[in-house]
């Protein structure tokens, strides 16, 4: 909740939002400067952090034996969620509404798909490690279910012009997604390290061939000595006899 506190507080102080008229959406609090600047910076930082978490999770699942294609599907849904978060922060709803709504869809709806896919993967692969307490799995299921229900309620209530209740659902969904990302720290608690493996290409790397002159000219140092020798004799002759 502290992530949104500066922008929300500035929006209330600057009277960009009026709480007596209704509870505002998250995006409304980040429409006008200076709170829009903080809004963008916070979401950009959160998007970068979310992308790094998704990449780290990808390599962890790979080391646990998850096949490549489902692991990549999970990775790309997480990266799309991070991209949507950045879009929401940089394209304000007041200025670029279609782009902003596209980013919100990626952040909220694709974001919850990211966690549903991981739950489905843990259900299908019984041999996957389950770090943490036994109640972590059921807690994730409850949070994902609540998040999905609230997202549907948010859209339906907005279409019914119940904007304040819809905005409250949006704030709760954002908090639940933060908690779900935070719960991945339980899985990373047993992470000793991360390895990056580089695969060579089809062609082999070979050193460039020597130039034709270098094949018959001898070592470079000897050539330099021979080249500098006449100059050295000339300098000595000039010093003693001139």
JSON list of N, CA and C in Angstrom, two decimals, residues 84-156:
[
{"chain": "A", "resi": 84, "resn": "UNK", "atom": "N", "xyz": [2.98, -3.89, -19.30]},
{"chain": "A", "resi": 84, "resn": "UNK", "atom": "CA", "xyz": [1.73, -3.16, -19.07]},
{"chain": "A", "resi": 84, "resn": "UNK", "atom": "C", "xyz": [1.82, -2.19, -17.91]},
{"chain": "A", "resi": 85, "resn": "UNK", "atom": "N", "xyz": [2.53, -2.59, -16.86]},
{"chain": "A", "resi": 85, "resn": "UNK", "atom": "CA", "xyz": [2.72, -1.69, -15.72]},
{"chain": "A", "resi": 85, "resn": "UNK", "atom": "C", "xyz": [3.47, -0.44, -16.13]},
{"chain": "A", "resi": 86, "resn": "UNK", "atom": "N", "xyz": [4.50, -0.60, -16.94]},
{"chain": "A", "resi": 86, "resn": "UNK", "atom": "CA", "xyz": [5.25, 0.55, -17.42]},
{"chain": "A", "resi": 86, "resn": "UNK", "atom": "C", "xyz": [4.40, 1.43, -18.34]},
{"chain": "A", "resi": 87, "resn": "UNK", "atom": "N", "xyz": [3.58, 0.82, -19.18]},
{"chain": "A", "resi": 87, "resn": "UNK", "atom": "CA", "xyz": [2.71, 1.59, -20.06]},
{"chain": "A", "resi": 87, "resn": "UNK", "atom": "C", "xyz": [1.71, 2.41, -19.25]},
{"chain": "A", "resi": 88, "resn": "UNK", "atom": "N", "xyz": [1.14, 1.81, -18.23]},
{"chain": "A", "resi": 88, "resn": "UNK", "atom": "CA", "xyz": [0.20, 2.54, -17.37]},
{"chain": "A", "resi": 88, "resn": "UNK", "atom": "C", "xyz": [0.85, 3.76, -16.74]},
{"chain": "A", "resi": 89, "resn": "UNK", "atom": "N", "xyz": [2.11, 3.62, -16.34]},
{"chain": "A", "resi": 89, "resn": "UNK", "atom": "CA", "xyz": [2.79, 4.73, -15.70]},
{"chain": "A", "resi": 89, "resn": "UNK", "atom": "C", "xyz": [3.19, 5.84, -16.64]},
{"chain": "A", "resi": 90, "resn": "UNK", "atom": "N", "xyz": [3.48, 5.51, -17.89]},
{"chain": "A", "resi": 90, "resn": "UNK", "atom": "CA", "xyz": [4.00, 6.51, -18.83]},
{"chain": "A", "resi": 90, "resn": "UNK", "atom": "C", "xyz": [2.94, 7.11, -19.75]},
{"chain": "A", "resi": 91, "resn": "UNK", "atom": "N", "xyz": [1.83, 6.43, -19.93]},
{"chain": "A", "resi": 91, "resn": "UNK", "atom": "CA", "xyz": [0.74, 6.94, -20.77]},
{"chain": "A", "resi": 91, "resn": "UNK", "atom": "C", "xyz": [-0.47, 7.17, -19.88]},
{"chain": "A", "resi": 92, "resn": "UNK", "atom": "N", "xyz": [-0.60, 8.41, -19.41]},
{"chain": "A", "resi": 92, "resn": "UNK", "atom": "CA", "xyz": [-1.67, 8.72, -18.48]},
{"chain": "A", "resi": 92, "resn": "UNK", "atom": "C", "xyz": [-3.04, 8.56, -19.13]},
{"chain": "A", "resi": 93, "resn": "UNK", "atom": "N", "xyz": [-3.99, 8.20, -18.32]},
{"chain": "A", "resi": 93, "resn": "UNK", "atom": "CA", "xyz": [-5.36, 7.97, -18.79]},
{"chain": "A", "resi": 93, "resn": "UNK", "atom": "C", "xyz": [-5.97, 9.24, -19.37]},
{"chain": "A", "resi": 94, "resn": "UNK", "atom": "N", "xyz": [-5.56, 10.38, -18.86]},
{"chain": "A", "resi": 94, "resn": "UNK", "atom": "CA", "xyz": [-6.09, 11.66, -19.34]},
{"chain": "A", "resi": 94, "resn": "UNK", "atom": "C", "xyz": [-5.61, 12.00, -20.74]},
{"chain": "A", "resi": 95, "resn": "UNK", "atom": "N", "xyz": [-4.38, 11.59, -21.07]},
{"chain": "A", "resi": 95, "resn": "UNK", "atom": "CA", "xyz": [-3.76, 11.97, -22.35]},
{"chain": "A", "resi": 95, "resn": "UNK", "atom": "C", "xyz": [-3.85, 10.88, -23.41]},
{"chain": "A", "resi": 96, "resn": "UNK", "atom": "N", "xyz": [-3.62, 9.63, -23.03]},
{"chain": "A", "resi": 96, "resn": "UNK", "atom": "CA", "xyz": [-3.60, 8.50, -23.97]},
{"chain": "A", "resi": 96, "resn": "UNK", "atom": "C", "xyz": [-4.48, 7.38, -23.41]},
{"chain": "A", "resi": 97, "resn": "UNK", "atom": "N", "xyz": [-5.77, 7.56, -23.49]},
{"chain": "A", "resi": 97, "resn": "UNK", "atom": "CA", "xyz": [-6.69, 6.61, -22.87]},
{"chain": "A", "resi": 97, "resn": "UNK", "atom": "C", "xyz": [-6.60, 5.20, -23.48]},
{"chain": "A", "resi": 98, "resn": "UNK", "atom": "N", "xyz": [-6.64, 5.04, -24.81]},
{"chain": "A", "resi": 98, "resn": "UNK", "atom": "CA", "xyz": [-6.56, 3.67, -25.37]},
{"chain": "A", "resi": 98, "resn": "UNK", "atom": "C", "xyz": [-5.27, 2.95, -24.98]},
{"chain": "A", "resi": 99, "resn": "UNK", "atom": "N", "xyz": [-4.14, 3.66, -25.08]},
{"chain": "A", "resi": 99, "resn": "UNK", "atom": "CA", "xyz": [-2.87, 3.05, -24.71]},
{"chain": "A", "resi": 99, "resn": "UNK", "atom": "C", "xyz": [-2.83, 2.72, -23.23]},
{"chain": "A", "resi": 100, "resn": "UNK", "atom": "N", "xyz": [-3.37, 3.61, -22.42]},
{"chain": "A", "resi": 100, "resn": "UNK", "atom": "CA", "xyz": [-3.40, 3.39, -20.97]},
{"chain": "A", "resi": 100, "resn": "UNK", "atom": "C", "xyz": [-4.24, 2.16, -20.62]},
{"chain": "A", "resi": 101, "resn": "UNK", "atom": "N", "xyz": [-5.39, 2.01, -21.27]},
{"chain": "A", "resi": 101, "resn": "UNK", "atom": "CA", "xyz": [-6.25, 0.87, -20.99]},
{"chain": "A", "resi": 101, "resn": "UNK", "atom": "C", "xyz": [-5.61, -0.44, -21.46]},
{"chain": "A", "resi": 102, "resn": "UNK", "atom": "N", "xyz": [-4.87, -0.38, -22.56]},
{"chain": "A", "resi": 102, "resn": "UNK", "atom": "CA", "xyz": [-4.15, -1.57, -23.01]},
{"chain": "A", "resi": 102, "resn": "UNK", "atom": "C", "xyz": [-3.12, -2.00, -21.98]},
{"chain": "A", "resi": 103, "resn": "UNK", "atom": "N", "xyz": [-2.37, -1.01, -21.45]},
{"chain": "A", "resi": 103, "resn": "UNK", "atom": "CA", "xyz": [-1.41, -1.33, -20.40]},
{"chain": "A", "resi": 103, "resn": "UNK", "atom": "C", "xyz": [-2.07, -1.88, -19.15]},
{"chain": "A", "resi": 104, "resn": "UNK", "atom": "N", "xyz": [-3.24, -1.32, -18.78]},
{"chain": "A", "resi": 104, "resn": "UNK", "atom": "CA", "xyz": [-3.95, -1.81, -17.60]},
{"chain": "A", "resi": 104, "resn": "UNK", "atom": "C", "xyz": [-4.42, -3.25, -17.80]},
{"chain": "A", "resi": 105, "resn": "UNK", "atom": "N", "xyz": [-4.86, -3.58, -19.02]},
{"chain": "A", "resi": 105, "resn": "UNK", "atom": "CA", "xyz": [-5.26, -4.96, -19.30]},
{"chain": "A", "resi": 105, "resn": "UNK", "atom": "C", "xyz": [-4.07, -5.91, -19.13]},
{"chain": "A", "resi": 106, "resn": "UNK", "atom": "N", "xyz": [-2.91, -5.53, -19.67]},
{"chain": "A", "resi": 106, "resn": "UNK", "atom": "CA", "xyz": [-1.72, -6.38, -19.53]},
{"chain": "A", "resi": 106, "resn": "UNK", "atom": "C", "xyz": [-1.30, -6.51, -18.07]},
{"chain": "A", "resi": 107, "resn": "UNK", "atom": "N", "xyz": [-1.37, -5.40, -17.33]},
{"chain": "A", "resi": 107, "resn": "UNK", "atom": "CA", "xyz": [-0.90, -5.43, -15.95]},
{"chain": "A", "resi": 107, "resn": "UNK", "atom": "C", "xyz": [-1.82, -6.26, -15.05]},
{"chain": "A", "resi": 108, "resn": "UNK", "atom": "N", "xyz": [-3.14, -6.08, -15.20]},
{"chain": "A", "resi": 108, "resn": "UNK", "atom": "CA", "xyz": [-4.08, -6.74, -14.30]},
{"chain": "A", "resi": 108, "resn": "UNK", "atom": "C", "xyz": [-4.45, -8.14, -14.78]},
{"chain": "A", "resi": 109, "resn": "UNK", "atom": "N", "xyz": [-4.96, -8.25, -16.00]},
{"chain": "A", "resi": 109, "resn": "UNK", "atom": "CA", "xyz": [-5.52, -9.51, -16.45]},
{"chain": "A", "resi": 109, "resn": "UNK", "atom": "C", "xyz": [-4.43, -10.50, -16.87]},
{"chain": "A", "resi": 110, "resn": "UNK", "atom": "N", "xyz": [-3.44, -10.02, -17.63]},
{"chain": "A", "resi": 110, "resn": "UNK", "atom": "CA", "xyz": [-2.34, -10.92, -17.99]},
{"chain": "A", "resi": 110, "resn": "UNK", "atom": "C", "xyz": [-1.49, -11.23, -16.76]},
{"chain": "A", "resi": 111, "resn": "UNK", "atom": "N", "xyz": [-1.41, -10.27, -15.83]},
{"chain": "A", "resi": 111, "resn": "UNK", "atom": "CA", "xyz": [-0.66, -10.50, -14.60]},
{"chain": "A", "resi": 111, "resn": "UNK", "atom": "C", "xyz": [-1.24, -11.63, -13.76]},
{"chain": "A", "resi": 112, "resn": "UNK", "atom": "N", "xyz": [-2.56, -11.69, -13.66]},
{"chain": "A", "resi": 112, "resn": "UNK", "atom": "CA", "xyz": [-3.15, -12.77, -12.86]},
{"chain": "A", "resi": 112, "resn": "UNK", "atom": "C", "xyz": [-3.04, -14.11, -13.60]},
{"chain": "A", "resi": 113, "resn": "UNK", "atom": "N", "xyz": [-3.02, -14.07, -14.95]},
{"chain": "A", "resi": 113, "resn": "UNK", "atom": "CA", "xyz": [-2.79, -15.29, -15.71]},
{"chain": "A", "resi": 113, "resn": "UNK", "atom": "C", "xyz": [-1.41, -15.85, -15.39]},
{"chain": "A", "resi": 114, "resn": "UNK", "atom": "N", "xyz": [-0.45, -14.97, -15.18]},
{"chain": "A", "resi": 114, "resn": "UNK", "atom": "CA", "xyz": [0.91, -15.41, -14.84]},
{"chain": "A", "resi": 114, "resn": "UNK", "atom": "C", "xyz": [0.91, -16.27, -13.59]},
{"chain": "A", "resi": 115, "resn": "UNK", "atom": "N", "xyz": [0.16, -15.88, -12.58]},
{"chain": "A", "resi": 115, "resn": "UNK", "atom": "CA", "xyz": [0.13, -16.65, -11.34]},
{"chain": "A", "resi": 115, "resn": "UNK", "atom": "C", "xyz": [-0.78, -17.87, -11.45]},
{"chain": "A", "resi": 116, "resn": "UNK", "atom": "N", "xyz": [-1.84, -17.80, -12.25]},
{"chain": "A", "resi": 116, "resn": "UNK", "atom": "CA", "xyz": [-2.67, -18.98, -12.47]},
{"chain": "A", "resi": 116, "resn": "UNK", "atom": "C", "xyz": [-1.88, -20.07, -13.18]},
{"chain": "A", "resi": 117, "resn": "UNK", "atom": "N", "xyz": [-1.04, -19.68, -14.14]},
{"chain": "A", "resi": 117, "resn": "UNK", "atom": "CA", "xyz": [-0.23, -20.68, -14.84]},
{"chain": "A", "resi": 117, "resn": "UNK", "atom": "C", "xyz": [0.75, -21.37, -13.90]},
{"chain": "A", "resi": 118, "resn": "UNK", "atom": "N", "xyz": [1.30, -20.63, -12.96]},
{"chain": "A", "resi": 118, "resn": "UNK", "atom": "CA", "xyz": [2.22, -21.24, -12.02]},
{"chain": "A", "resi": 118, "resn": "UNK", "atom": "C", "xyz": [1.49, -22.19, -11.06]},
{"chain": "A", "resi": 119, "resn": "UNK", "atom": "N", "xyz": [0.28, -21.81, -10.67]},
{"chain": "A", "resi": 119, "resn": "UNK", "atom": "CA", "xyz": [-0.51, -22.72, -9.84]},
{"chain": "A", "resi": 119, "resn": "UNK", "atom": "C", "xyz": [-0.86, -24.00, -10.60]},
{"chain": "A", "resi": 120, "resn": "UNK", "atom": "N", "xyz": [-1.23, -23.84, -11.87]},
{"chain": "A", "resi": 120, "resn": "UNK", "atom": "CA", "xyz": [-1.55, -25.01, -12.69]},
{"chain": "A", "resi": 120, "resn": "UNK", "atom": "C", "xyz": [-0.32, -25.90, -12.88]},
{"chain": "A", "resi": 121, "resn": "UNK", "atom": "N", "xyz": [0.83, -25.26, -13.04]},
{"chain": "A", "resi": 121, "resn": "UNK", "atom": "CA", "xyz": [2.07, -26.03, -13.20]},
{"chain": "A", "resi": 121, "resn": "UNK", "atom": "C", "xyz": [2.39, -26.83, -11.95]},
{"chain": "A", "resi": 122, "resn": "UNK", "atom": "N", "xyz": [2.25, -26.21, -10.79]},
{"chain": "A", "resi": 122, "resn": "UNK", "atom": "CA", "xyz": [2.52, -26.92, -9.53]},
{"chain": "A", "resi": 122, "resn": "UNK", "atom": "C", "xyz": [1.51, -28.03, -9.28]},
{"chain": "A", "resi": 123, "resn": "UNK", "atom": "N", "xyz": [0.30, -27.89, -9.80]},
{"chain": "A", "resi": 123, "resn": "UNK", "atom": "CA", "xyz": [-0.71, -28.95, -9.66]},
{"chain": "A", "resi": 123, "resn": "UNK", "atom": "C", "xyz": [-0.42, -30.12, -10.59]},
{"chain": "A", "resi": 124, "resn": "UNK", "atom": "N", "xyz": [0.06, -29.82, -11.83]},
{"chain": "A", "resi": 124, "resn": "UNK", "atom": "CA", "xyz": [0.36, -30.88, -12.78]},
{"chain": "A", "resi": 124, "resn": "UNK", "atom": "C", "xyz": [1.65, -31.62, -12.45]},
{"chain": "A", "resi": 125, "resn": "UNK", "atom": "N", "xyz": [2.68, -30.88, -12.00]},
{"chain": "A", "resi": 125, "resn": "UNK", "atom": "CA", "xyz": [3.97, -31.49, -11.71]},
{"chain": "A", "resi": 125, "resn": "UNK", "atom": "C", "xyz": [4.11, -31.66, -10.20]},
{"chain": "A", "resi": 126, "resn": "UNK", "atom": "N", "xyz": [3.77, -32.83, -9.73]},
{"chain": "A", "resi": 126, "resn": "UNK", "atom": "CA", "xyz": [3.78, -33.09, -8.29]},
{"chain": "A", "resi": 126, "resn": "UNK", "atom": "C", "xyz": [5.19, -33.13, -7.72]},
{"chain": "A", "resi": 127, "resn": "UNK", "atom": "N", "xyz": [6.17, -33.34, -8.60]},
{"chain": "A", "resi": 127, "resn": "UNK", "atom": "CA", "xyz": [7.54, -33.46, -8.11]},
{"chain": "A", "resi": 127, "resn": "UNK", "atom": "C", "xyz": [8.26, -32.12, -7.96]},
{"chain": "A", "resi": 128, "resn": "UNK", "atom": "N", "xyz": [7.59, -31.02, -8.28]},
{"chain": "A", "resi": 128, "resn": "UNK", "atom": "CA", "xyz": [8.22, -29.71, -8.11]},
{"chain": "A", "resi": 128, "resn": "UNK", "atom": "C", "xyz": [8.44, -29.42, -6.63]},
{"chain": "A", "resi": 129, "resn": "UNK", "atom": "N", "xyz": [9.56, -28.81, -6.29]},
{"chain": "A", "resi": 129, "resn": "UNK", "atom": "CA", "xyz": [9.77, -28.42, -4.88]},
{"chain": "A", "resi": 129, "resn": "UNK", "atom": "C", "xyz": [8.71, -27.43, -4.43]},
{"chain": "A", "resi": 130, "resn": "UNK", "atom": "N", "xyz": [8.32, -27.53, -3.18]},
{"chain": "A", "resi": 130, "resn": "UNK", "atom": "CA", "xyz": [7.32, -26.64, -2.59]},
{"chain": "A", "resi": 130, "resn": "UNK", "atom": "C", "xyz": [7.93, -25.97, -1.35]},
{"chain": "A", "resi": 131, "resn": "UNK", "atom": "N", "xyz": [8.75, -24.94, -1.55]},
{"chain": "A", "resi": 131, "resn": "UNK", "atom": "CA", "xyz": [9.36, -24.28, -0.39]},
{"chain": "A", "resi": 131, "resn": "UNK", "atom": "C", "xyz": [8.31, -23.59, 0.48]},
{"chain": "A", "resi": 132, "resn": "UNK", "atom": "N", "xyz": [8.68, -23.37, 1.72]},
{"chain": "A", "resi": 132, "resn": "UNK", "atom": "CA", "xyz": [7.79, -22.67, 2.62]},
{"chain": "A", "resi": 132, "resn": "UNK", "atom": "C", "xyz": [6.83, -23.58, 3.35]},
{"chain": "A", "resi": 133, "resn": "UNK", "atom": "N", "xyz": [5.94, -22.94, 4.09]},
{"chain": "A", "resi": 133, "resn": "UNK", "atom": "CA", "xyz": [4.96, -23.67, 4.89]},
{"chain": "A", "resi": 133, "resn": "UNK", "atom": "C", "xyz": [3.91, -24.32, 3.99]},
{"chain": "A", "resi": 134, "resn": "UNK", "atom": "N", "xyz": [3.22, -25.35, 4.50]},
{"chain": "A", "resi": 134, "resn": "UNK", "atom": "CA", "xyz": [2.20, -26.01, 3.66]},
{"chain": "A", "resi": 134, "resn": "UNK", "atom": "C", "xyz": [1.04, -25.11, 3.27]},
{"chain": "A", "resi": 135, "resn": "UNK", "atom": "N", "xyz": [0.81, -24.01, 3.99]},
{"chain": "A", "resi": 135, "resn": "UNK", "atom": "CA", "xyz": [-0.33, -23.15, 3.68]},
{"chain": "A", "resi": 135, "resn": "UNK", "atom": "C", "xyz": [-0.02, -22.12, 2.60]},
{"chain": "A", "resi": 136, "resn": "UNK", "atom": "N", "xyz": [1.22, -22.10, 2.08]},
{"chain": "A", "resi": 136, "resn": "UNK", "atom": "CA", "xyz": [1.57, -21.13, 1.04]},
{"chain": "A", "resi": 136, "resn": "UNK", "atom": "C", "xyz": [0.79, -21.40, -0.24]},
{"chain": "A", "resi": 137, "resn": "UNK", "atom": "N", "xyz": [0.71, -22.67, -0.64]},
{"chain": "A", "resi": 137, "resn": "UNK", "atom": "CA", "xyz": [-0.03, -23.03, -1.84]},
{"chain": "A", "resi": 137, "resn": "UNK", "atom": "C", "xyz": [-1.51, -22.65, -1.77]},
{"chain": "A", "resi": 138, "resn": "UNK", "atom": "N", "xyz": [-2.23, -23.07, -0.70]},
{"chain": "A", "resi": 138, "resn": "UNK", "atom": "CA", "xyz": [-3.63, -22.64, -0.59]},
{"chain": "A", "resi": 138, "resn": "UNK", "atom": "C", "xyz": [-3.80, -21.13, -0.52]},
{"chain": "A", "resi": 139, "resn": "UNK", "atom": "N", "xyz": [-2.86, -20.45, 0.11]},
{"chain": "A", "resi": 139, "resn": "UNK", "atom": "CA", "xyz": [-2.94, -18.99, 0.17]},
{"chain": "A", "resi": 139, "resn": "UNK", "atom": "C", "xyz": [-2.85, -18.38, -1.22]},
{"chain": "A", "resi": 140, "resn": "UNK", "atom": "N", "xyz": [-1.97, -18.89, -2.04]},
{"chain": "A", "resi": 140, "resn": "UNK", "atom": "CA", "xyz": [-1.86, -18.39, -3.41]},
{"chain": "A", "resi": 140, "resn": "UNK", "atom": "C", "xyz": [-3.13, -18.65, -4.19]},
{"chain": "A", "resi": 141, "resn": "UNK", "atom": "N", "xyz": [-3.73, -19.82, -3.96]},
{"chain": "A", "resi": 141, "resn": "UNK", "atom": "CA", "xyz": [-4.99, -20.13, -4.64]},
{"chain": "A", "resi": 141, "resn": "UNK", "atom": "C", "xyz": [-6.08, -19.15, -4.24]},
{"chain": "A", "resi": 142, "resn": "UNK", "atom": "N", "xyz": [-6.17, -18.84, -2.96]},
{"chain": "A", "resi": 142, "resn": "UNK", "atom": "CA", "xyz": [-7.18, -17.89, -2.48]},
{"chain": "A", "resi": 142, "resn": "UNK", "atom": "C", "xyz": [-6.94, -16.50, -3.04]},
{"chain": "A", "resi": 143, "resn": "UNK", "atom": "N", "xyz": [-5.69, -16.07, -3.05]},
{"chain": "A", "resi": 143, "resn": "UNK", "atom": "CA", "xyz": [-5.37, -14.74, -3.56]},
{"chain": "A", "resi": 143, "resn": "UNK", "atom": "C", "xyz": [-5.65, -14.63, -5.05]},
{"chain": "A", "resi": 144, "resn": "UNK", "atom": "N", "xyz": [-5.29, -15.66, -5.81]},
{"chain": "A", "resi": 144, "resn": "UNK", "atom": "CA", "xyz": [-5.57, -15.64, -7.25]},
{"chain": "A", "resi": 144, "resn": "UNK", "atom": "C", "xyz": [-7.07, -15.64, -7.53]},
{"chain": "A", "resi": 145, "resn": "UNK", "atom": "N", "xyz": [-7.81, -16.42, -6.78]},
{"chain": "A", "resi": 145, "resn": "UNK", "atom": "CA", "xyz": [-9.26, -16.46, -6.97]},
{"chain": "A", "resi": 145, "resn": "UNK", "atom": "C", "xyz": [-9.89, -15.11, -6.63]},
{"chain": "A", "resi": 146, "resn": "UNK", "atom": "N", "xyz": [-9.48, -14.53, -5.49]},
{"chain": "A", "resi": 146, "resn": "UNK", "atom": "CA", "xyz": [-10.01, -13.23, -5.10]},
{"chain": "A", "resi": 146, "resn": "UNK", "atom": "C", "xyz": [-9.65, -12.16, -6.11]},
{"chain": "A", "resi": 147, "resn": "UNK", "atom": "N", "xyz": [-8.43, -12.23, -6.62]},
{"chain": "A", "resi": 147, "resn": "UNK", "atom": "CA", "xyz": [-7.98, -11.24, -7.59]},
{"chain": "A", "resi": 147, "resn": "UNK", "atom": "C", "xyz": [-8.80, -11.34, -8.88]},
{"chain": "A", "resi": 148, "resn": "UNK", "atom": "N", "xyz": [-9.05, -12.55, -9.35]},
{"chain": "A", "resi": 148, "resn": "UNK", "atom": "CA", "xyz": [-9.83, -12.74, -10.57]},
{"chain": "A", "resi": 148, "resn": "UNK", "atom": "C", "xyz": [-11.27, -12.26, -10.39]},
{"chain": "A", "resi": 149, "resn": "UNK", "atom": "N", "xyz": [-11.88, -12.59, -9.26]},
{"chain": "A", "resi": 149, "resn": "UNK", "atom": "CA", "xyz": [-13.26, -12.17, -9.01]},
{"chain": "A", "resi": 149, "resn": "UNK", "atom": "C", "xyz": [-13.36, -10.65, -8.94]},
{"chain": "A", "resi": 150, "resn": "UNK", "atom": "N", "xyz": [-12.40, -10.02, -8.29]},
{"chain": "A", "resi": 150, "resn": "UNK", "atom": "CA", "xyz": [-12.42, -8.57, -8.16]},
{"chain": "A", "resi": 150, "resn": "UNK", "atom": "C", "xyz": [-12.17, -7.89, -9.51]},
{"chain": "A", "resi": 151, "resn": "UNK", "atom": "N", "xyz": [-11.36, -8.49, -10.36]},
{"chain": "A", "resi": 151, "resn": "UNK", "atom": "CA", "xyz": [-11.14, -7.90, -11.68]},
{"chain": "A", "resi": 151, "resn": "UNK", "atom": "C", "xyz": [-12.42, -7.94, -12.51]},
{"chain": "A", "resi": 152, "resn": "UNK", "atom": "N", "xyz": [-13.13, -9.05, -12.45]},
{"chain": "A", "resi": 152, "resn": "UNK", "atom": "CA", "xyz": [-14.41, -9.13, -13.17]},
{"chain": "A", "resi": 152, "resn": "UNK", "atom": "C", "xyz": [-15.40, -8.14, -12.57]},
{"chain": "A", "resi": 153, "resn": "UNK", "atom": "N", "xyz": [-15.46, -8.06, -11.24]},
{"chain": "A", "resi": 153, "resn": "UNK", "atom": "CA", "xyz": [-16.36, -7.11, -10.58]},
{"chain": "A", "resi": 153, "resn": "UNK", "atom": "C", "xyz": [-16.00, -5.68, -10.93]},
{"chain": "A", "resi": 154, "resn": "UNK", "atom": "N", "xyz": [-14.71, -5.40, -11.05]},
{"chain": "A", "resi": 154, "resn": "UNK", "atom": "CA", "xyz": [-14.27, -4.05, -11.39]},
{"chain": "A", "resi": 154, "resn": "UNK", "atom": "C", "xyz": [-14.82, -3.62, -12.76]},
{"chain": "A", "resi": 155, "resn": "UNK", "atom": "N", "xyz": [-14.74, -4.51, -13.74]},
{"chain": "A", "resi": 155, "resn": "UNK", "atom": "CA", "xyz": [-15.23, -4.19, -15.08]},
{"chain": "A", "resi": 155, "resn": "UNK", "atom": "C", "xyz": [-16.75, -4.05, -15.09]},
{"chain": "A", "resi": 156, "resn": "UNK", "atom": "N", "xyz": [-17.45, -4.98, -14.41]},
{"chain": "A", "resi": 156, "resn": "UNK", "atom": "CA", "xyz": [-18.91, -4.94, -14.41]},
{"chain": "A", "resi": 156, "resn": "UNK", "atom": "C", "xyz": [-19.42, -3.70, -13.68]}
]
